[in-house]
CSV table of C-alpha atoms in Angstrom, one decimal:
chain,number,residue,atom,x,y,z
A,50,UNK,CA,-11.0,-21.1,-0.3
A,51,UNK,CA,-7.9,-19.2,-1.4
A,52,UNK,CA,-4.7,-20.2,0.7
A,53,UNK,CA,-2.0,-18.2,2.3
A,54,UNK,CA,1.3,-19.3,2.9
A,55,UNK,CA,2.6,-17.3,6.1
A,56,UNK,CA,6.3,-18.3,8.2
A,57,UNK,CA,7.9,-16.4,10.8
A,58,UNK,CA,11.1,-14.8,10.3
A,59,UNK,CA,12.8,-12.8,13.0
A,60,UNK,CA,15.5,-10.8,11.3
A,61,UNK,CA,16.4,-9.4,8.0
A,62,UNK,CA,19.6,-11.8,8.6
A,63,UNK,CA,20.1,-12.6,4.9
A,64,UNK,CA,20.3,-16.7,5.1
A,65,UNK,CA,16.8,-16.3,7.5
A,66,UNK,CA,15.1,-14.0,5.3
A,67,UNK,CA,16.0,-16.2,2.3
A,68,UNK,CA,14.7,-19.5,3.8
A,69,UNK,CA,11.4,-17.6,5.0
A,70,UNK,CA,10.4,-16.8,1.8
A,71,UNK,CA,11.7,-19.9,-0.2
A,72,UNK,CA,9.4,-21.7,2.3
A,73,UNK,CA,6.0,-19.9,2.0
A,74,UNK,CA,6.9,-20.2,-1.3
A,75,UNK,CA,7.1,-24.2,-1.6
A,76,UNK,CA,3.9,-24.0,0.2
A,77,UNK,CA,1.8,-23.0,-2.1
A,78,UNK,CA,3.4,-25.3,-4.7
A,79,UNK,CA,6.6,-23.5,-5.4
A,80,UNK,CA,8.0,-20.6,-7.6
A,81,UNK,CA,8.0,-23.6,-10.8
A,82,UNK,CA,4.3,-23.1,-11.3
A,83,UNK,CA,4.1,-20.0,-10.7
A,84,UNK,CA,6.7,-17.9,-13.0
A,85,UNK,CA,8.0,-20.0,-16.2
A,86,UNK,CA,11.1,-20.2,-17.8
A,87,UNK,CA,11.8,-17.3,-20.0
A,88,UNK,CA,9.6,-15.2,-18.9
A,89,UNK,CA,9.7,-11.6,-18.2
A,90,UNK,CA,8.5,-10.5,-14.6
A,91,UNK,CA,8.2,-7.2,-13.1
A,92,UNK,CA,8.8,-7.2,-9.6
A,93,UNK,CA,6.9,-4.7,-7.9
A,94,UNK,CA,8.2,-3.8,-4.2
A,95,UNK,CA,6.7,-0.7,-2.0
A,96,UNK,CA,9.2,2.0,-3.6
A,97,UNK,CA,7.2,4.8,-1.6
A,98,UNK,CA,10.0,7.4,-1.0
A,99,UNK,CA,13.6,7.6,-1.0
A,100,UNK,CA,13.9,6.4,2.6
A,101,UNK,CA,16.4,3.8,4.4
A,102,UNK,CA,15.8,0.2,5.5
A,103,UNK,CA,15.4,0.5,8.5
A,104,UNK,CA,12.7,3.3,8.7
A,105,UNK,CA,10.4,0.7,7.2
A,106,UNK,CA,8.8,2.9,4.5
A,107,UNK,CA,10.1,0.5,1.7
A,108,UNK,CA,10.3,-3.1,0.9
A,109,UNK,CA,13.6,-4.2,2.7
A,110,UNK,CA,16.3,-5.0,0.2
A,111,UNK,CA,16.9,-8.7,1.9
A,112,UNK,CA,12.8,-9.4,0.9
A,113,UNK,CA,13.4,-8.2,-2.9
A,114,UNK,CA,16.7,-10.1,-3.1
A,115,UNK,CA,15.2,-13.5,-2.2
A,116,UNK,CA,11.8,-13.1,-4.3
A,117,UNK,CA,14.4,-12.1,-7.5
A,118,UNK,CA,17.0,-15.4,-6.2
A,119,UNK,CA,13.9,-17.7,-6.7
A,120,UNK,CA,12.6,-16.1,-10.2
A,121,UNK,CA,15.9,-16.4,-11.6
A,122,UNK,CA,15.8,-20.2,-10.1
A,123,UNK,CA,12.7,-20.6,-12.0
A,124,UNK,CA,14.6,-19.2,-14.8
A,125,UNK,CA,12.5,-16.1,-16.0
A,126,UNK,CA,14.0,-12.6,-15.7
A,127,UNK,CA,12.6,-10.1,-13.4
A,128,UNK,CA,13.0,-6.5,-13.2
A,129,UNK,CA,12.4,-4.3,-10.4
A,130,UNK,CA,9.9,-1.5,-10.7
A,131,UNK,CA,7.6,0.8,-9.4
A,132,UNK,CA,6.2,4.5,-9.8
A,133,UNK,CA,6.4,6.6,-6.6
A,134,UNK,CA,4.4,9.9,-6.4
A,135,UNK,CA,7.4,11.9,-5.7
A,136,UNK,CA,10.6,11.2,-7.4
A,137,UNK,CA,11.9,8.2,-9.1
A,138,UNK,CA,11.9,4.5,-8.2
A,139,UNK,CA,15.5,4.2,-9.1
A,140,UNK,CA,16.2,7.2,-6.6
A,141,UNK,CA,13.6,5.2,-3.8
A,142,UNK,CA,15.7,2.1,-4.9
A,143,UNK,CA,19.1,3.5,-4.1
A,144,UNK,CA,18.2,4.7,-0.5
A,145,UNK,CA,16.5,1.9,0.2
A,146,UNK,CA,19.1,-0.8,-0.2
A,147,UNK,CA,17.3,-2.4,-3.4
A,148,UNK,CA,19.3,-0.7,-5.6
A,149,UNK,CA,22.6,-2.6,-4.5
A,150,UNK,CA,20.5,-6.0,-4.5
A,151,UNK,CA,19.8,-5.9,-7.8
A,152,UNK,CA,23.2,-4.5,-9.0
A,153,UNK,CA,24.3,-7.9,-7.0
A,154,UNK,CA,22.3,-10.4,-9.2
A,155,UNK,CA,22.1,-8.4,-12.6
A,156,UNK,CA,18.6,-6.9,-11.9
A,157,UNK,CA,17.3,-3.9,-13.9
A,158,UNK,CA,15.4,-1.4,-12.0
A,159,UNK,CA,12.8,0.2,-14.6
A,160,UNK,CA,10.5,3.1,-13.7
A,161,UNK,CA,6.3,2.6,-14.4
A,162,UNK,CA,5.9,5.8,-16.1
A,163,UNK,CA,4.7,5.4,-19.6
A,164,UNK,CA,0.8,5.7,-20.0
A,165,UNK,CA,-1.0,2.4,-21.7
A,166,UNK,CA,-5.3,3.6,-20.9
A,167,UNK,CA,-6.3,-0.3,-20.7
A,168,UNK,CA,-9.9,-1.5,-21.7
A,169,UNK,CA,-10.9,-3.4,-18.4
A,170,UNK,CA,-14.5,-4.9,-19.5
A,171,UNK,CA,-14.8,-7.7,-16.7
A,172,UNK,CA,-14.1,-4.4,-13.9
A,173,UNK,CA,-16.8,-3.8,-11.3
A,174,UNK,CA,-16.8,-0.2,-11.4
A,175,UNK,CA,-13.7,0.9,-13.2
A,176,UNK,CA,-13.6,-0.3,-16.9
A,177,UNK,CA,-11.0,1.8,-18.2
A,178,UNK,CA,-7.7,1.7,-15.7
A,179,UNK,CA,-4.4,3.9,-16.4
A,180,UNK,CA,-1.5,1.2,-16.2
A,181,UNK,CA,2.2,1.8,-17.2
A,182,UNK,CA,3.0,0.3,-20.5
A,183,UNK,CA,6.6,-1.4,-18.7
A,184,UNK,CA,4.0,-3.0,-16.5
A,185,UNK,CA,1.7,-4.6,-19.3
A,186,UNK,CA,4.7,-5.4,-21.2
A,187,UNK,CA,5.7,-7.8,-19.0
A,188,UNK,CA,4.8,-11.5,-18.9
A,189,UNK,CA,3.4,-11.4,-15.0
A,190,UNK,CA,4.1,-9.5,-11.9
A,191,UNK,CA,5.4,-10.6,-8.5
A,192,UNK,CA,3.9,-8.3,-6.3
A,193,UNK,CA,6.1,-7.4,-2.8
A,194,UNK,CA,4.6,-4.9,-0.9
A,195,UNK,CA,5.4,-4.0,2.8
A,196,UNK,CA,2.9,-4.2,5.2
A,197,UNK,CA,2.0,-0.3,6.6
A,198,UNK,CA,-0.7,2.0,7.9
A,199,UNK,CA,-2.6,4.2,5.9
A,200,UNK,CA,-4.1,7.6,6.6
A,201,UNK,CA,-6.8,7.2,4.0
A,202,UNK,CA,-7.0,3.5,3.2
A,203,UNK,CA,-6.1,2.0,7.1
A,204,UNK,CA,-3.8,-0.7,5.7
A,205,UNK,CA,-1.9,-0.6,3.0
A,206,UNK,CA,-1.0,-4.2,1.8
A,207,UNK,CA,-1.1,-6.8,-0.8
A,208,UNK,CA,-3.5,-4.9,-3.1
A,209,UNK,CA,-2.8,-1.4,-2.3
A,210,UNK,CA,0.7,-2.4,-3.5
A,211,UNK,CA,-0.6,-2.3,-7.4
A,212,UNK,CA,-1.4,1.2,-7.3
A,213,UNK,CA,2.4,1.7,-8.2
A,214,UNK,CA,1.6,0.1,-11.3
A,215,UNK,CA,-0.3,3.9,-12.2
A,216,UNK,CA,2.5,6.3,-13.4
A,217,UNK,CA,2.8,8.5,-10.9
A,218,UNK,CA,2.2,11.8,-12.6
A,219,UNK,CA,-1.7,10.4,-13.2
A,220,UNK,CA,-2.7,9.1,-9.3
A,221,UNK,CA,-3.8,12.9,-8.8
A,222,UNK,CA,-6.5,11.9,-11.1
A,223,UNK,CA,-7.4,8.8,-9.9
A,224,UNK,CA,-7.6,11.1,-6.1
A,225,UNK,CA,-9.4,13.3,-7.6
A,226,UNK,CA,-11.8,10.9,-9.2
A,227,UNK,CA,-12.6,9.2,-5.9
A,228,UNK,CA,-13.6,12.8,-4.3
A,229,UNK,CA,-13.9,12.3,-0.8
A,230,UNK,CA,-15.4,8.9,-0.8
A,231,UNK,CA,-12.1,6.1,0.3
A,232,UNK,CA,-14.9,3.3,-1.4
A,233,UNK,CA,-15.0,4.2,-4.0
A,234,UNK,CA,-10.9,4.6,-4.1
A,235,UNK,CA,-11.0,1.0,-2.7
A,236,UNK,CA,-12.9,-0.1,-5.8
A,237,UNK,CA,-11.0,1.6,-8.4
A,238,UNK,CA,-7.9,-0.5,-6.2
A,239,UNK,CA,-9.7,-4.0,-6.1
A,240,UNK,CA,-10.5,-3.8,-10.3
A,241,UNK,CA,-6.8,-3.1,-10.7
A,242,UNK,CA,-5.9,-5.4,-8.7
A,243,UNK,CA,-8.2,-8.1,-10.5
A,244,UNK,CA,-6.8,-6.8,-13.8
A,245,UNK,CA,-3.2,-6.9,-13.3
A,246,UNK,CA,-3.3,-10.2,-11.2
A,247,UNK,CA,-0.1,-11.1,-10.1
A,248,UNK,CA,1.0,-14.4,-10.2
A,249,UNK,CA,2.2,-14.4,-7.0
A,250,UNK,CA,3.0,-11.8,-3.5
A,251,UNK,CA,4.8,-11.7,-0.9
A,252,UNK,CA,4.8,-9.5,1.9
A,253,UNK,CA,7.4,-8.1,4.3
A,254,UNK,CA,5.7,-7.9,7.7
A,255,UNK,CA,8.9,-8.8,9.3
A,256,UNK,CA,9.3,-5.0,9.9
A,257,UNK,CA,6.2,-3.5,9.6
A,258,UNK,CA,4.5,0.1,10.0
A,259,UNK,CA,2.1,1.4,12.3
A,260,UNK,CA,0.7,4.7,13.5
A,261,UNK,CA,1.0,8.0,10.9
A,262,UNK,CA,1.9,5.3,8.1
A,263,UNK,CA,3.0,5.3,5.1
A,264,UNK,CA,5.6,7.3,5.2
A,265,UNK,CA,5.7,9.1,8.4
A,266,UNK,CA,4.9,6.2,11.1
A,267,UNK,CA,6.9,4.1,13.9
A,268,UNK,CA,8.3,0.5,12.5
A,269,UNK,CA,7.0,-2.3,14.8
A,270,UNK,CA,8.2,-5.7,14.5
A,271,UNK,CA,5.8,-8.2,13.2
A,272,UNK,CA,8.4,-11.4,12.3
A,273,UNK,CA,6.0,-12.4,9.1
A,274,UNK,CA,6.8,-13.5,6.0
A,275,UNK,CA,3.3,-13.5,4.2
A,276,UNK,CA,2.8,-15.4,0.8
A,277,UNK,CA,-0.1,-16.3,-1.9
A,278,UNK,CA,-1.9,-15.6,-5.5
A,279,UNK,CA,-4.2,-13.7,-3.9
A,280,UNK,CA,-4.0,-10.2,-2.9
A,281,UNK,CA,-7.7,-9.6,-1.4
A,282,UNK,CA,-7.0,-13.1,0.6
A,283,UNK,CA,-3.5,-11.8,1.8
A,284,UNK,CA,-4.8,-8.5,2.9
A,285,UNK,CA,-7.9,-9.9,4.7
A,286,UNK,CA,-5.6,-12.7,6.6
A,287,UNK,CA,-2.8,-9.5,7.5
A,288,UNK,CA,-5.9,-7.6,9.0
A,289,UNK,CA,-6.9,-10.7,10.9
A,290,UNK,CA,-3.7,-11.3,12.7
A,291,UNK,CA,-3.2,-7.0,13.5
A,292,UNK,CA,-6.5,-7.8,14.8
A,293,UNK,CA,-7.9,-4.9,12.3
A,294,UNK,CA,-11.7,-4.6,12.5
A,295,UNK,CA,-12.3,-5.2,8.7
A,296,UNK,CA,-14.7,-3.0,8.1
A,297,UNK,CA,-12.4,-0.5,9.1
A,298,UNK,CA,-10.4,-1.5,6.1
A,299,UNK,CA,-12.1,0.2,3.1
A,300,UNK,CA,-10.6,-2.4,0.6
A,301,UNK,CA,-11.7,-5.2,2.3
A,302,UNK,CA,-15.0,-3.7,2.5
A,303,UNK,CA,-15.4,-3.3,-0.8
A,304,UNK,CA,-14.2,-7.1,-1.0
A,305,UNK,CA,-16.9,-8.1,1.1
A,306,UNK,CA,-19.7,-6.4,-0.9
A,307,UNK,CA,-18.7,-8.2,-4.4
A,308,UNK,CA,-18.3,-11.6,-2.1
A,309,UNK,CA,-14.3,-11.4,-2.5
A,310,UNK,CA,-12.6,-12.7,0.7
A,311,UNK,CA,-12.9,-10.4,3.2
A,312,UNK,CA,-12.4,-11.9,6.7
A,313,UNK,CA,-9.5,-14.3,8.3
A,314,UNK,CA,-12.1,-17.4,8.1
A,315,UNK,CA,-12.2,-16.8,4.5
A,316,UNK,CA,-8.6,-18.0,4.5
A,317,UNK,CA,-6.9,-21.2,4.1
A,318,UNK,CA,-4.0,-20.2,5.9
A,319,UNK,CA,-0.5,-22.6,5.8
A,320,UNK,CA,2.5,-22.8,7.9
A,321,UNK,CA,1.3,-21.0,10.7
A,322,UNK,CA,-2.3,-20.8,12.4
A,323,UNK,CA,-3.4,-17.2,12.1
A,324,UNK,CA,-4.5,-17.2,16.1
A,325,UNK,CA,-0.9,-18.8,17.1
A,326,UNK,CA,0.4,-15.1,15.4
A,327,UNK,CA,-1.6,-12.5,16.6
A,328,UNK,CA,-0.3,-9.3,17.3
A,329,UNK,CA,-1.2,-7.2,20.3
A,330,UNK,CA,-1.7,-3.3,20.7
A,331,UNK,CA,-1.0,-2.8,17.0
A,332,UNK,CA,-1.7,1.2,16.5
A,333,UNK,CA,-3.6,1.6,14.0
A,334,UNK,CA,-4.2,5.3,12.3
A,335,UNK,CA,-7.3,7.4,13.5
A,336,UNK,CA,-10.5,5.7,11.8
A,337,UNK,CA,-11.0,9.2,10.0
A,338,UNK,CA,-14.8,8.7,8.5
A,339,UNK,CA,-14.0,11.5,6.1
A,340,UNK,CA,-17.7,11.3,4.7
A,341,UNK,CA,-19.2,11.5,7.9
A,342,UNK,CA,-20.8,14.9,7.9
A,343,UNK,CA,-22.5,13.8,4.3
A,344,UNK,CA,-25.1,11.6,6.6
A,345,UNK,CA,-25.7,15.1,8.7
A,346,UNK,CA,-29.5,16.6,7.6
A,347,UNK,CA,-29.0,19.8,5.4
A,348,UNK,CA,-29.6,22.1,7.9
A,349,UNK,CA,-26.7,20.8,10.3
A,350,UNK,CA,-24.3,20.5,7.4
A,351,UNK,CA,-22.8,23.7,7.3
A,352,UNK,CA,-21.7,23.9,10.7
A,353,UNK,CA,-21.5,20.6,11.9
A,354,UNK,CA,-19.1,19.7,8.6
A,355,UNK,CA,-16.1,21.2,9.8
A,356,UNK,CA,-17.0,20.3,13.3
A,357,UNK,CA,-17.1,16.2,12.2
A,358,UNK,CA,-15.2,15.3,9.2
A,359,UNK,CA,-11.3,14.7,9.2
A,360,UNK,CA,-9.0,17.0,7.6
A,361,UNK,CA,-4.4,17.0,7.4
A,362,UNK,CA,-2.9,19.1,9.9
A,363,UNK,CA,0.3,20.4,9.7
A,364,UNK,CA,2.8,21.0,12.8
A,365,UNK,CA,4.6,23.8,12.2
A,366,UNK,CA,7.3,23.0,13.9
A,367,UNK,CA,8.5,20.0,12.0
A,368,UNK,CA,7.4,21.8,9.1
A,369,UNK,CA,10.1,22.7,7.2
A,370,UNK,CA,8.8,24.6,4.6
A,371,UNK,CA,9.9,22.4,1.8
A,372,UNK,CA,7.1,22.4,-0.4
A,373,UNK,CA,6.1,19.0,-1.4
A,374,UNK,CA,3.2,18.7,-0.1
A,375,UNK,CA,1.9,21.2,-2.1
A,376,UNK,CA,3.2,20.1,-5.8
A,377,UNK,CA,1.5,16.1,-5.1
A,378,UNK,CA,-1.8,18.0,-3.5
A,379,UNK,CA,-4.2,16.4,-6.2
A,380,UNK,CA,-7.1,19.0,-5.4
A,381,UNK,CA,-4.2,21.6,-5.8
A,382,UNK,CA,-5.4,23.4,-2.4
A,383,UNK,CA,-2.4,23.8,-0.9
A,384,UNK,CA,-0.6,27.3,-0.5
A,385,UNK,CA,3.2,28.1,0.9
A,386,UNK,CA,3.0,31.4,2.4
A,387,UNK,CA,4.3,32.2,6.0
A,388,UNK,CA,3.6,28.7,6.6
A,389,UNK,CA,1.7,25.8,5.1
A,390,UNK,CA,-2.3,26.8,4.2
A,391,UNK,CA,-5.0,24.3,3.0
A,392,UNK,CA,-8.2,25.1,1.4
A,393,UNK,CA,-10.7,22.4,3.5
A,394,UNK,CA,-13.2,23.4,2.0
A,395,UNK,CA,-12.1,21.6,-1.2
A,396,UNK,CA,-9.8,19.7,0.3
A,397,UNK,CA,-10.7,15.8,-0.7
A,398,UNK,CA,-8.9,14.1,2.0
A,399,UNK,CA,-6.7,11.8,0.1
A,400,UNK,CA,-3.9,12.8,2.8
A,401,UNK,CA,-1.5,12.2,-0.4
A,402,UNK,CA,0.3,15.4,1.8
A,403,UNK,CA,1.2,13.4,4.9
A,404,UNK,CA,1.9,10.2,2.6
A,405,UNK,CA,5.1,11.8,0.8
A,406,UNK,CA,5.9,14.5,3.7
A,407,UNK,CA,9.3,13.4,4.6
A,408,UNK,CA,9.4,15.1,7.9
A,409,UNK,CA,6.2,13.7,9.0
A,410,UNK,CA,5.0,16.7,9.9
A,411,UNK,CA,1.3,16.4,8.8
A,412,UNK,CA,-0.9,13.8,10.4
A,413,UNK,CA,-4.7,13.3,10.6
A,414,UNK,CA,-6.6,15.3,12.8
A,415,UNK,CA,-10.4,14.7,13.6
A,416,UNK,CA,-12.6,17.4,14.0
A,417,UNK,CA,-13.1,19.0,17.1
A,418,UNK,CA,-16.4,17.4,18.6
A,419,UNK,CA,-15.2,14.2,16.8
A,420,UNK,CA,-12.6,14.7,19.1
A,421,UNK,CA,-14.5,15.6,21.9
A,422,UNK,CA,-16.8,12.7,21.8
A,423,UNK,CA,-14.7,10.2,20.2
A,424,UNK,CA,-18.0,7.5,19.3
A,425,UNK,CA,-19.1,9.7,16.5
């Protein structure tokens, strides 16, 4: 059973933060067997956008700081990177307060943007996976995501974190690939995952994300320090304590169905009992069912389709015309005119739009009788 180290930690107060992590660290056997001296490790944090602390869009500087302290204990050097979808991690890194840390201890901050196509013959669906090369280069990654919402993907945690380790100028493809379908997304996510197999994460859910997450949502205080060597286990133990149904959670779905650990009683869970940290009232993001109108019988698809499935939707009065969403659209169907204009009949629902909209002016919108009669 695979185990995860979790510890409360009520503030990003620096000497707090610090003994949080060291702690769920020394549970699972300490940082010593897990990164060895000399080594090279890419430490990859959730560089999303070029957002503040404090809106809880990033890893939180204080998080980073104490997993690169205890590398450089262990007496490997790390380096800090990741590969947003819009603009640079060193430009993420800077407004987010990681920058600074890693100027502090003598940290490079590298961006994931050089393509490497890597032969993944052990994969489940994906045997071919686009990694950046300063990724592979390295002798083992720590992995240190932030614990968020997801439009598309529910939750993204642990193993959604790796997807950073794509160069950002190729997840369009990887959107694209998937279609409309977020399992088989989840898949391509859990063989990169497997692949790249970091040798250890840990999660900020002091300050988490909930609602119109990633980028867009409303932080909610969570007090949780997760830690482990494995992703799938981490993410099914987060979901557990949220109180997430897991088959809401399309990675964990596609856990369950290769007999990956999906559920909290999977879980081995140390320091804290997962029921003695539950959270209540966690707001979770609408559970879209993107697909749905693919079950509908031929004759009802037409005008049922747009009646059922989800689809972005764009206020127009936080809109403020800038025009991102439409150069990351990966289906390229969105238009600046008079005001922002998608194309939903090709639309594939990736909402990479309302990820990197830094207004937060598009969210998820069920169709109207979805709406209506909300058990759809």
């Amino acid at each position: 059973m695979s185990r995860v180290a979790i510890k409360r930690c009520r503030s990003y107060e620096r000497a707090s933060v610090e003994a949080s992590v060291t702690e769920a660290v020394t549970l699972l056997g300490g940082i010593a067997g897990l990164v060895k001296r000399g080594e090279r490790i890419l430490v990859k944090p959730n560089l999303l956008a070029a957002k503040p602390p404090e809106a809880a869009v990033t890893t939180h500087p204080e998080v980073v700081r104490a997993v690169l302290i205890l590398i450089k204990e262990a007496g490997a050097t790390p380096v800090v990177g990741d590969s947003p979808g819009f603009g640079t991690a060193r430009g993420a890194a800077e407004k987010s307060g990681i920058l600074s840390a890693c100027r502090e201890l003598g940290v490079e901050v590298i961006e994931l943007k050089t393509l490497t196509i890597a032969a993944n013959p052990g994969g489940h669906t994906f045997k071919r996976l686009d990694v950046a090369s300063e990724a592979l280069e390295c002798d083992g990654i720590v992995n240190v995501p932030k614990l968020k919402t997801h439009a598309q993907m529910y939750l993204t945690m642990a193993v959604k974190n790796l997807f950073g380790c794509v160069p950002g100028k190729l997840k369009p493809q990887w959107h694209l690939s998937a279609g409309v379908s977020s399992a088989h997304f989840a898949d391509m996510l859990l063989d990169l995952c497997l692949f790249l197999s970091p040798k250890l994460t840990v999660m900020d859910a002091i300050v988490g994300m909930e609602g119109n997450g990633p980028g867009s949502g409303t932080p909610r205080e969570l007090g949780l320090v997760f830690a482990g060597t494995d992703c799938v286990a981490m993410d099914a133990a987060a979901a557990g304590v949220l109180g997430a149904c897991h088959d809401d959670v399309p990675v964990l779905k596609a856990a369950k169905r290769r007999g990956l650990p999906s559920r909290p009683q999977d879980v081995e869970a140390l320091g804290e009992e997962l029921s003695a940290i539950s959270v209540k009232g966690f707001v979770f993001p609408p559970q879209m069912n993107v697909n749905f109108a693919s079950f509908l019988p031929g004759f009802l698809d037409g005008p049922l389709r747009k009646a059922l499935t989800s689809r972005p939707g764009v206020d127009p009065v936080s809109c403020t015309m800038c025009g991102i969403c439409v150069g990351v659209c990966p289906a390229e169907v969105m238009t600046k005119a008079r005001r922002i204009e998608i194309d939903y009949n090709r639309c594939i629902r990736c909402y990479c739009c309302q990820e990197m909209c830094p207004k937060g002016a598009i969210s998820p919108r069920n169709g109207w009788l979805k709406r209506l009669i909300p058990g759809l």
